[in-house]
Tab-separated table of C-alpha atoms in Angstrom:
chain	number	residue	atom	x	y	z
A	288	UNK	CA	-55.270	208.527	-86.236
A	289	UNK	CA	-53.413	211.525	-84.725
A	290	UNK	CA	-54.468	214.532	-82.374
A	291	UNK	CA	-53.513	218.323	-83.271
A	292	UNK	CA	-53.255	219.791	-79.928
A	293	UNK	CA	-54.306	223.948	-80.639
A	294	UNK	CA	-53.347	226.447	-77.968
A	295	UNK	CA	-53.778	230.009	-78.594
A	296	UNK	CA	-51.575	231.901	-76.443
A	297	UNK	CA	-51.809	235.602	-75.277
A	298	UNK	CA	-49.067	237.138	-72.585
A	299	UNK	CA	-48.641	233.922	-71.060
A	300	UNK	CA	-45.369	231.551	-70.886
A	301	UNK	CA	-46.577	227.966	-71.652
A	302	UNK	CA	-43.525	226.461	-71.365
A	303	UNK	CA	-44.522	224.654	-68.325
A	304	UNK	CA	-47.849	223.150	-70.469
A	305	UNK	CA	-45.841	222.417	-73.758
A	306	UNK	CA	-43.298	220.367	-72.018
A	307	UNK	CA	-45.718	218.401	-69.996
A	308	UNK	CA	-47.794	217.691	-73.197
A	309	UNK	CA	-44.954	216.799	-75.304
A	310	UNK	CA	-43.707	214.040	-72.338
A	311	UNK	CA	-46.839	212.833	-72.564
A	312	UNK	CA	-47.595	212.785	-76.429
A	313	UNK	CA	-43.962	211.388	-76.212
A	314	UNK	CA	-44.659	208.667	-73.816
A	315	UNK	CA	-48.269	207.567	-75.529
A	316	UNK	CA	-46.514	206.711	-78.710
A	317	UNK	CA	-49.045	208.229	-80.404
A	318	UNK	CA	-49.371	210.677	-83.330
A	319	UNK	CA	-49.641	214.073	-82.772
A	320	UNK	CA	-48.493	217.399	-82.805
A	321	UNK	CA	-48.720	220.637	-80.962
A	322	UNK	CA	-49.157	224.261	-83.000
A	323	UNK	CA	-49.052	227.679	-80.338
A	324	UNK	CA	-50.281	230.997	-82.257
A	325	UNK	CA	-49.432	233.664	-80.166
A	326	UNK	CA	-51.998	236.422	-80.300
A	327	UNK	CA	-50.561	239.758	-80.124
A	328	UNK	CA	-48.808	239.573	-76.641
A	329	UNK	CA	-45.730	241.675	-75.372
A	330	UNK	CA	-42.451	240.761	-77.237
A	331	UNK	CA	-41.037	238.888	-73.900
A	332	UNK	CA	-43.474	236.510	-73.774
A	333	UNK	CA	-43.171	235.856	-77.944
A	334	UNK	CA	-39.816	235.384	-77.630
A	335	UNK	CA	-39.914	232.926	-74.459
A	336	UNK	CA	-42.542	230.944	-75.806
A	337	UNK	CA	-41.087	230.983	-79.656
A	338	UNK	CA	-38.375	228.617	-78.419
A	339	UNK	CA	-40.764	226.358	-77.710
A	340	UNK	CA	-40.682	225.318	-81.689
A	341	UNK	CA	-37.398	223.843	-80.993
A	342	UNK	CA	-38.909	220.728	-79.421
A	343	UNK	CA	-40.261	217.915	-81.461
A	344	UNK	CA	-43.487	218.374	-82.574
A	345	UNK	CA	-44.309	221.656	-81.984
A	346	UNK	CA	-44.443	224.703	-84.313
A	347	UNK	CA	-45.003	227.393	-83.512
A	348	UNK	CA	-47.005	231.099	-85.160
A	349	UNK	CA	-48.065	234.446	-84.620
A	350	UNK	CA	-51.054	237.001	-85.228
A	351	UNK	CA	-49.288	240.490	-85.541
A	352	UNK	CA	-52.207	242.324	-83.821
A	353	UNK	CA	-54.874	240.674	-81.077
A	354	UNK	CA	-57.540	238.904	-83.098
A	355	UNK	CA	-59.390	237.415	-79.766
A	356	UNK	CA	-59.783	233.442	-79.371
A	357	UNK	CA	-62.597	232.742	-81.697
A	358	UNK	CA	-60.407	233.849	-84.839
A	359	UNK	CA	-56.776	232.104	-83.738
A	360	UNK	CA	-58.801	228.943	-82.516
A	361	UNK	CA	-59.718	229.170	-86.020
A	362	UNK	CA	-56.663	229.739	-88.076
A	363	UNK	CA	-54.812	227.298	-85.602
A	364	UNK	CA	-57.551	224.720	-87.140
A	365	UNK	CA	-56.307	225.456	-90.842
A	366	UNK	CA	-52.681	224.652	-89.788
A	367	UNK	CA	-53.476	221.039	-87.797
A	368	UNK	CA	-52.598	218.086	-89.737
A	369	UNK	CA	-54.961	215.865	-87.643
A	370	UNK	CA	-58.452	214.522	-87.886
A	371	UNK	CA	-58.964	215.747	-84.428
A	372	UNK	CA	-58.428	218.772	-82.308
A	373	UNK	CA	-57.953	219.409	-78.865
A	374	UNK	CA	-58.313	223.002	-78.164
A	375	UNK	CA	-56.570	223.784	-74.469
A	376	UNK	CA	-56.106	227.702	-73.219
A	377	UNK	CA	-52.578	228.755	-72.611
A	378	UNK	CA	-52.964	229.089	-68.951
A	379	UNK	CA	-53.739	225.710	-68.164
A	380	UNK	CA	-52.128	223.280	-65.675
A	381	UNK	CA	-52.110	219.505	-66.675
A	382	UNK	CA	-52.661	217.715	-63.782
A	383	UNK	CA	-53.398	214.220	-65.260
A	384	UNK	CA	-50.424	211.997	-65.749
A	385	UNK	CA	-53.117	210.142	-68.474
A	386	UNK	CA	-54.436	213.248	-69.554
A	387	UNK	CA	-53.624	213.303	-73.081
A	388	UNK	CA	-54.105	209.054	-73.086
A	389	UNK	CA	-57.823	209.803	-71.856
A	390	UNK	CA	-58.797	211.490	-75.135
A	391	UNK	CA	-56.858	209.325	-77.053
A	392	UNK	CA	-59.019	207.039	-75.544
A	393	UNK	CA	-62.259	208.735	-76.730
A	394	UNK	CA	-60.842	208.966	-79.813
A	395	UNK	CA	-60.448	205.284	-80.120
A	396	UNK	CA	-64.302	204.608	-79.634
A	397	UNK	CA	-64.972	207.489	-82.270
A	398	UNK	CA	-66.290	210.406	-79.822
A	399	UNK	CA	-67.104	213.435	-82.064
A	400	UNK	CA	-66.695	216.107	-78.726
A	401	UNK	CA	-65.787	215.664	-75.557
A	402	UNK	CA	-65.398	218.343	-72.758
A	403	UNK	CA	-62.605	217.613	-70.058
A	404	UNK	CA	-63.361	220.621	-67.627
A	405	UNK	CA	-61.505	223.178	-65.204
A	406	UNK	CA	-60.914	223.040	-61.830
A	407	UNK	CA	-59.279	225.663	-59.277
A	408	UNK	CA	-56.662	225.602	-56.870
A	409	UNK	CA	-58.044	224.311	-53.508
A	410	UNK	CA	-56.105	226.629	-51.599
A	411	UNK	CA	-56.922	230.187	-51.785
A	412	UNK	CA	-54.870	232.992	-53.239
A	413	UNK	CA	-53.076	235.280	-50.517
A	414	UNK	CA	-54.198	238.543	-52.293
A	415	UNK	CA	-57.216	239.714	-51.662
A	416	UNK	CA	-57.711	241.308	-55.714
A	417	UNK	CA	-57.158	237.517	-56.494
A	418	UNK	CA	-60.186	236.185	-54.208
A	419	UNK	CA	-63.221	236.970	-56.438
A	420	UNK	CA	-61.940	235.007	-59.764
A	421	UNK	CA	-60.665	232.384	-57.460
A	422	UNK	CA	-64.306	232.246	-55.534
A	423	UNK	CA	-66.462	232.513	-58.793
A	424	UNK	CA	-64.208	229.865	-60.997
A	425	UNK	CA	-63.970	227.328	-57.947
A	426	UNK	CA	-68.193	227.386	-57.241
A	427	UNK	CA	-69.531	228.415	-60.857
A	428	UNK	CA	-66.464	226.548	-62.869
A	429	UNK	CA	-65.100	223.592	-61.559
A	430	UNK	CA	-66.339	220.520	-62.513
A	431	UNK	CA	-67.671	218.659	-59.985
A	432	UNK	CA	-66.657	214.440	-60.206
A	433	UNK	CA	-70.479	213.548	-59.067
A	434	UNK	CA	-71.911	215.942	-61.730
A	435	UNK	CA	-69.906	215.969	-65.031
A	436	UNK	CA	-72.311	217.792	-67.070
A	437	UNK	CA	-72.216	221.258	-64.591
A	438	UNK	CA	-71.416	223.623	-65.481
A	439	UNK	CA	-71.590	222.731	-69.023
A	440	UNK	CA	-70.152	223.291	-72.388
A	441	UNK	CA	-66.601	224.829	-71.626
A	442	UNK	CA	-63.689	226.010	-74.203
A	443	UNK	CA	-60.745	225.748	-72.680
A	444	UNK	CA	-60.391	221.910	-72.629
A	445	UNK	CA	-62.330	219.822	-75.198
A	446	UNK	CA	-61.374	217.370	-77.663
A	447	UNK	CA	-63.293	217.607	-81.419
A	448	UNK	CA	-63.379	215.746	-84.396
A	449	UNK	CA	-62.428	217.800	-87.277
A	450	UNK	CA	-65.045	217.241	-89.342
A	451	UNK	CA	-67.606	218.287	-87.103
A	452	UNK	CA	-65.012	221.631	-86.108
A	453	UNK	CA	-66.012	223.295	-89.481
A	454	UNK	CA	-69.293	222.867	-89.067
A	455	UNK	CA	-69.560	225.355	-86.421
A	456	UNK	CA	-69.909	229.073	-87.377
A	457	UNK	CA	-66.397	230.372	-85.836
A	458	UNK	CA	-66.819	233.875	-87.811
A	459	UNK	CA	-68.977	235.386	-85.069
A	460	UNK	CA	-66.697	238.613	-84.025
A	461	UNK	CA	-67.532	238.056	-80.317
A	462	UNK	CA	-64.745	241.065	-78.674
A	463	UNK	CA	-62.394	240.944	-76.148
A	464	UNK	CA	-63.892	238.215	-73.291
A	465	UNK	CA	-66.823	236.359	-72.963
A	466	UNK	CA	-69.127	233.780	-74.007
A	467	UNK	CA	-67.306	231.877	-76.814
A	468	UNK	CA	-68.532	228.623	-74.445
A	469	UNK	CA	-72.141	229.501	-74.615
A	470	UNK	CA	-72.241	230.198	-78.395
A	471	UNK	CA	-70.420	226.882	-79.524
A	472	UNK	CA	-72.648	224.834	-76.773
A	473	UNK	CA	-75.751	226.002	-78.536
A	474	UNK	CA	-74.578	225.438	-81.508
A	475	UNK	CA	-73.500	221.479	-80.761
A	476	UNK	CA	-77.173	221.562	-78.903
A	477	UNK	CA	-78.465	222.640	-82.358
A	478	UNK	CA	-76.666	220.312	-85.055
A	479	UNK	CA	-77.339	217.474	-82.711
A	480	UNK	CA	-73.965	216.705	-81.239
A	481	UNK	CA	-73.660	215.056	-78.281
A	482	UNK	CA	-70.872	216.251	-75.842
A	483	UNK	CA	-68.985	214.006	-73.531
A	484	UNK	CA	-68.431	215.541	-70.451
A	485	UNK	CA	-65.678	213.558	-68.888
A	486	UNK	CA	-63.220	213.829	-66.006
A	487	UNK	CA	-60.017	214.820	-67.279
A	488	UNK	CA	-60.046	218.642	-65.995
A	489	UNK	CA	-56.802	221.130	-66.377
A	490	UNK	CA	-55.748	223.838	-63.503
A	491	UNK	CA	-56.838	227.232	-64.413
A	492	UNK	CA	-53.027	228.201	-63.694
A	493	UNK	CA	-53.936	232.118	-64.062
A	494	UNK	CA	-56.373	234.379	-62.141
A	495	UNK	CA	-57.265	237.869	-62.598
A	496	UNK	CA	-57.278	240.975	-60.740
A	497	UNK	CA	-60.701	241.863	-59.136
A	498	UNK	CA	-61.080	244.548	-61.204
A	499	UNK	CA	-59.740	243.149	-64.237
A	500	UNK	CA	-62.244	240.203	-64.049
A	501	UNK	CA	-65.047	242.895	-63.721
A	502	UNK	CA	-64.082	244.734	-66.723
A	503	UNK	CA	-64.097	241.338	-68.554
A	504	UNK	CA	-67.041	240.125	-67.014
A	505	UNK	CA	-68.930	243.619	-68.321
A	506	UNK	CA	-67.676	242.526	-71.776
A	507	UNK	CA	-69.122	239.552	-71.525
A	508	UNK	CA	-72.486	240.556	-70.913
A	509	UNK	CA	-72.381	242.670	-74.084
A	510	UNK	CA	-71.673	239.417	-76.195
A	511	UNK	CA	-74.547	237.968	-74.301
A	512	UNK	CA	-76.270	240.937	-76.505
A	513	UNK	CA	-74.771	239.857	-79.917
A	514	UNK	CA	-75.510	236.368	-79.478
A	515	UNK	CA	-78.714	237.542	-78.380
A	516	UNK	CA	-79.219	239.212	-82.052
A	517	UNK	CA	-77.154	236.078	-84.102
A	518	UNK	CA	-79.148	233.184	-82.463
A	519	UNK	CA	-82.332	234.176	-80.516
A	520	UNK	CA	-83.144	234.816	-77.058
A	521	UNK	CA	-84.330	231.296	-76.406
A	522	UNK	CA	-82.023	228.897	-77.082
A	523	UNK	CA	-79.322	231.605	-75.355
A	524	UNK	CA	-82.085	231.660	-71.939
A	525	UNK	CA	-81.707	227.929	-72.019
A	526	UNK	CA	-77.866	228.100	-71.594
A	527	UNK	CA	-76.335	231.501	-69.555
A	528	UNK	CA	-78.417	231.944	-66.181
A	529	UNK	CA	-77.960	235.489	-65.944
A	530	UNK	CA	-79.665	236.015	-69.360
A	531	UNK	CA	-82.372	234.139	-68.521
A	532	UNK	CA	-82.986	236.280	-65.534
A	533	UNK	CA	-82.923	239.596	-68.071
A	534	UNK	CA	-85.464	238.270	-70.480
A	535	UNK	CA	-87.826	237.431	-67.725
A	536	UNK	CA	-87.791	240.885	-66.091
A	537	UNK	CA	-87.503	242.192	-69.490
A	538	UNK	CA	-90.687	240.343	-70.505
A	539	UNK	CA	-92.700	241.674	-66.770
A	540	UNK	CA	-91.767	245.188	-67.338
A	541	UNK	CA	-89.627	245.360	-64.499
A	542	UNK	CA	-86.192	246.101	-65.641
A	543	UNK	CA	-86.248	249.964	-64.701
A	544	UNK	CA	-87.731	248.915	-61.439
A	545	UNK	CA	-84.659	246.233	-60.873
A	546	UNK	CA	-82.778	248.998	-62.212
A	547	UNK	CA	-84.336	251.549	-59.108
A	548	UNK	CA	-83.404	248.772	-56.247
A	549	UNK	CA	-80.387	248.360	-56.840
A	550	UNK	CA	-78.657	251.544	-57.787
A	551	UNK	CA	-78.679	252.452	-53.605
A	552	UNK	CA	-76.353	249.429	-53.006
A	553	UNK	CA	-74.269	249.279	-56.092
A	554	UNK	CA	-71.471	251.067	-54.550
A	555	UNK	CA	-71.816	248.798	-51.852
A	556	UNK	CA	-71.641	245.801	-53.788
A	557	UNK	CA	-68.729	247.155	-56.149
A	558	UNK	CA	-66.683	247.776	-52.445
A	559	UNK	CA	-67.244	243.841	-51.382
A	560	UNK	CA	-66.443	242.502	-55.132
A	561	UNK	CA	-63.505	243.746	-54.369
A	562	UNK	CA	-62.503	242.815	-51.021
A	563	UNK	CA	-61.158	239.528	-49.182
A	564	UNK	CA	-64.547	238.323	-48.824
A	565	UNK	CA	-66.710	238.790	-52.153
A	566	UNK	CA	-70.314	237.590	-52.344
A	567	UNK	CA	-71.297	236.097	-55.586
A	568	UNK	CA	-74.851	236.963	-55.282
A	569	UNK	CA	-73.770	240.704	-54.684
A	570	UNK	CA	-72.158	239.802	-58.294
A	571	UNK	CA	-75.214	238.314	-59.704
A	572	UNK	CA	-76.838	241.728	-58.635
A	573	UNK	CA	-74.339	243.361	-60.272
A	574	UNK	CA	-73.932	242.071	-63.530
A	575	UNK	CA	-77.788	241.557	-63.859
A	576	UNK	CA	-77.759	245.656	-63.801
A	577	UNK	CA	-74.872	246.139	-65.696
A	578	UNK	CA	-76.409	243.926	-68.428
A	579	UNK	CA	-79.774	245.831	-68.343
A	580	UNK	CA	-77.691	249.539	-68.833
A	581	UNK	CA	-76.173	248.381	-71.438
A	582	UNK	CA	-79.138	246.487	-73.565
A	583	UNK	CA	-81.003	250.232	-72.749
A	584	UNK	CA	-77.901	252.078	-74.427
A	585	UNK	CA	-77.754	249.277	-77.097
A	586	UNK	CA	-81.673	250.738	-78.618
């Protein structure tokens, strides 16, 4: 029983990751492999990581144009050799000297999906553009050791049988960022599938620009919309927070009234997002407006 480890890669240099995962697969005297697909990044970075292929065990392939992480996750599937995948993102830190012997582990006692988690630097970042993705992942994404099941269902570390892999509807065009977490979580809720949230997080090695993560963020809300129209508002309420919070002022009639409130302090709360101290309920506020604009544009 072997483990195809799947990392699509975009402008990132996972040298650091591949070496620490091949010492490990090395060291487990297990079978296994790891397959990179770059996806469309800068020439520097393919060339940096392309050596990569030289090491045992690891191949390595490219998408000539972006595709997003829902289609290479995909086509990295259809080149694994291995009855089960563990999907990590490129920017990941291992941190776990047993981190690829814990899912070997669960692989052992025949675990269809299990969900290792993210965690965040403890100290934080010296620029102030870095401090809201820093402050949102650490609070909203880390998994927390007394409460392994918060914050849920997360892509970027999780271990999945194959079998159950193709089962999932991966040819949902979900663009750019956002949301790829909520739509395969309802879909394991749906088909039955028990996740196993466990404690075997990665570092979230990269973090993004204030602004940067805003843009993104915005994108996500407008996959919150797709899904909304592919799978129903209620399973989708169940799972993303923020949604839940549209459909309910949605349903009372009080969007454009929401909408009223907070258009006096949206400069205000756009200023603090980006400052040394962000508030994330100033970015709750936010996004909860942004996502109403653009479901009224979306009619």
């Amino acid at each position: 029983m072997g483990l195809s480890i799947l990392i699509p890669v975009y402008n990132f240099d996972v040298s650091s990751l591949v070496n620490e995962l091949s010492a490990q697969l090395t060291a487990s005297g297990k079978e296994g492999e790891i397959i990179l697909l770059d996806d469309g990044s800068d020439l520097s970075f393919i060339s940096s990581n392309q050596l990569l292929q030289n090491k045992s065990s690891v191949s390595f392939h490219r998408n000539v144009k972006n595709e997003g992480r829902m289609a290479s996750r995909l086509l990295l599937s259809q080149f694994a050799r291995f009855d089960y995948f563990l999907f990590l993102d490129c920017d990941s830190e291992i941190i776990k000297r047993d981190f690829l012997l814990t899912y070997f582990e669960m692989m052992e006692m025949g675990i269809e999906l299990a969900s290792g988690g993210r965690n965040y630097s403890d100290s934080p970042p010296s620029a102030c553009e870095l401090m809201l993705h820093w402050k949102y992942g650490t609070i909203r994404e880390s998994r927390k050791s007394g409460d392994l099941h918060s914050p849920g269902f997360m892509s970027n570390n999780f271990l999945i049988k194959k079998e159950i892999f193709y089962q999932l509807d991966n040819f949902l065009e979900l663009p750019g960022y956002g949301h790829e977490d909520s739509f395969w979580g309802i879909q394991f809720e749906q088909a039955g599938v028990k996740c196993n949230y466990i404690n075997n997080p990665v570092i979230h090695a990269s973090l993004e620009k204030a602004d940067n993560f805003l843009t993104k963020s915005e994108n996500a809300l407008g996959n919150l919309l797709l899904l909304e129209k592919n799978i129903g508002k209620t399973f989708l309420s169940s799972h993303v927070k923020i949604f839940r919070w549209y459909c309910r002022l949605r349903k009372t009639g009080l969007s454009g009234i929401y909408l009223f409130c907070e258009k006096p302090f949206h400069q205000y709360f756009l200023k603090n997002l980006l400052s040394c101290k962000p508030n994330l309920s100033y970015f709750d506020f936010y996004r909860l407006a942004q996502l109403i604009k653009k479901a009224k544009s979306a009619r």
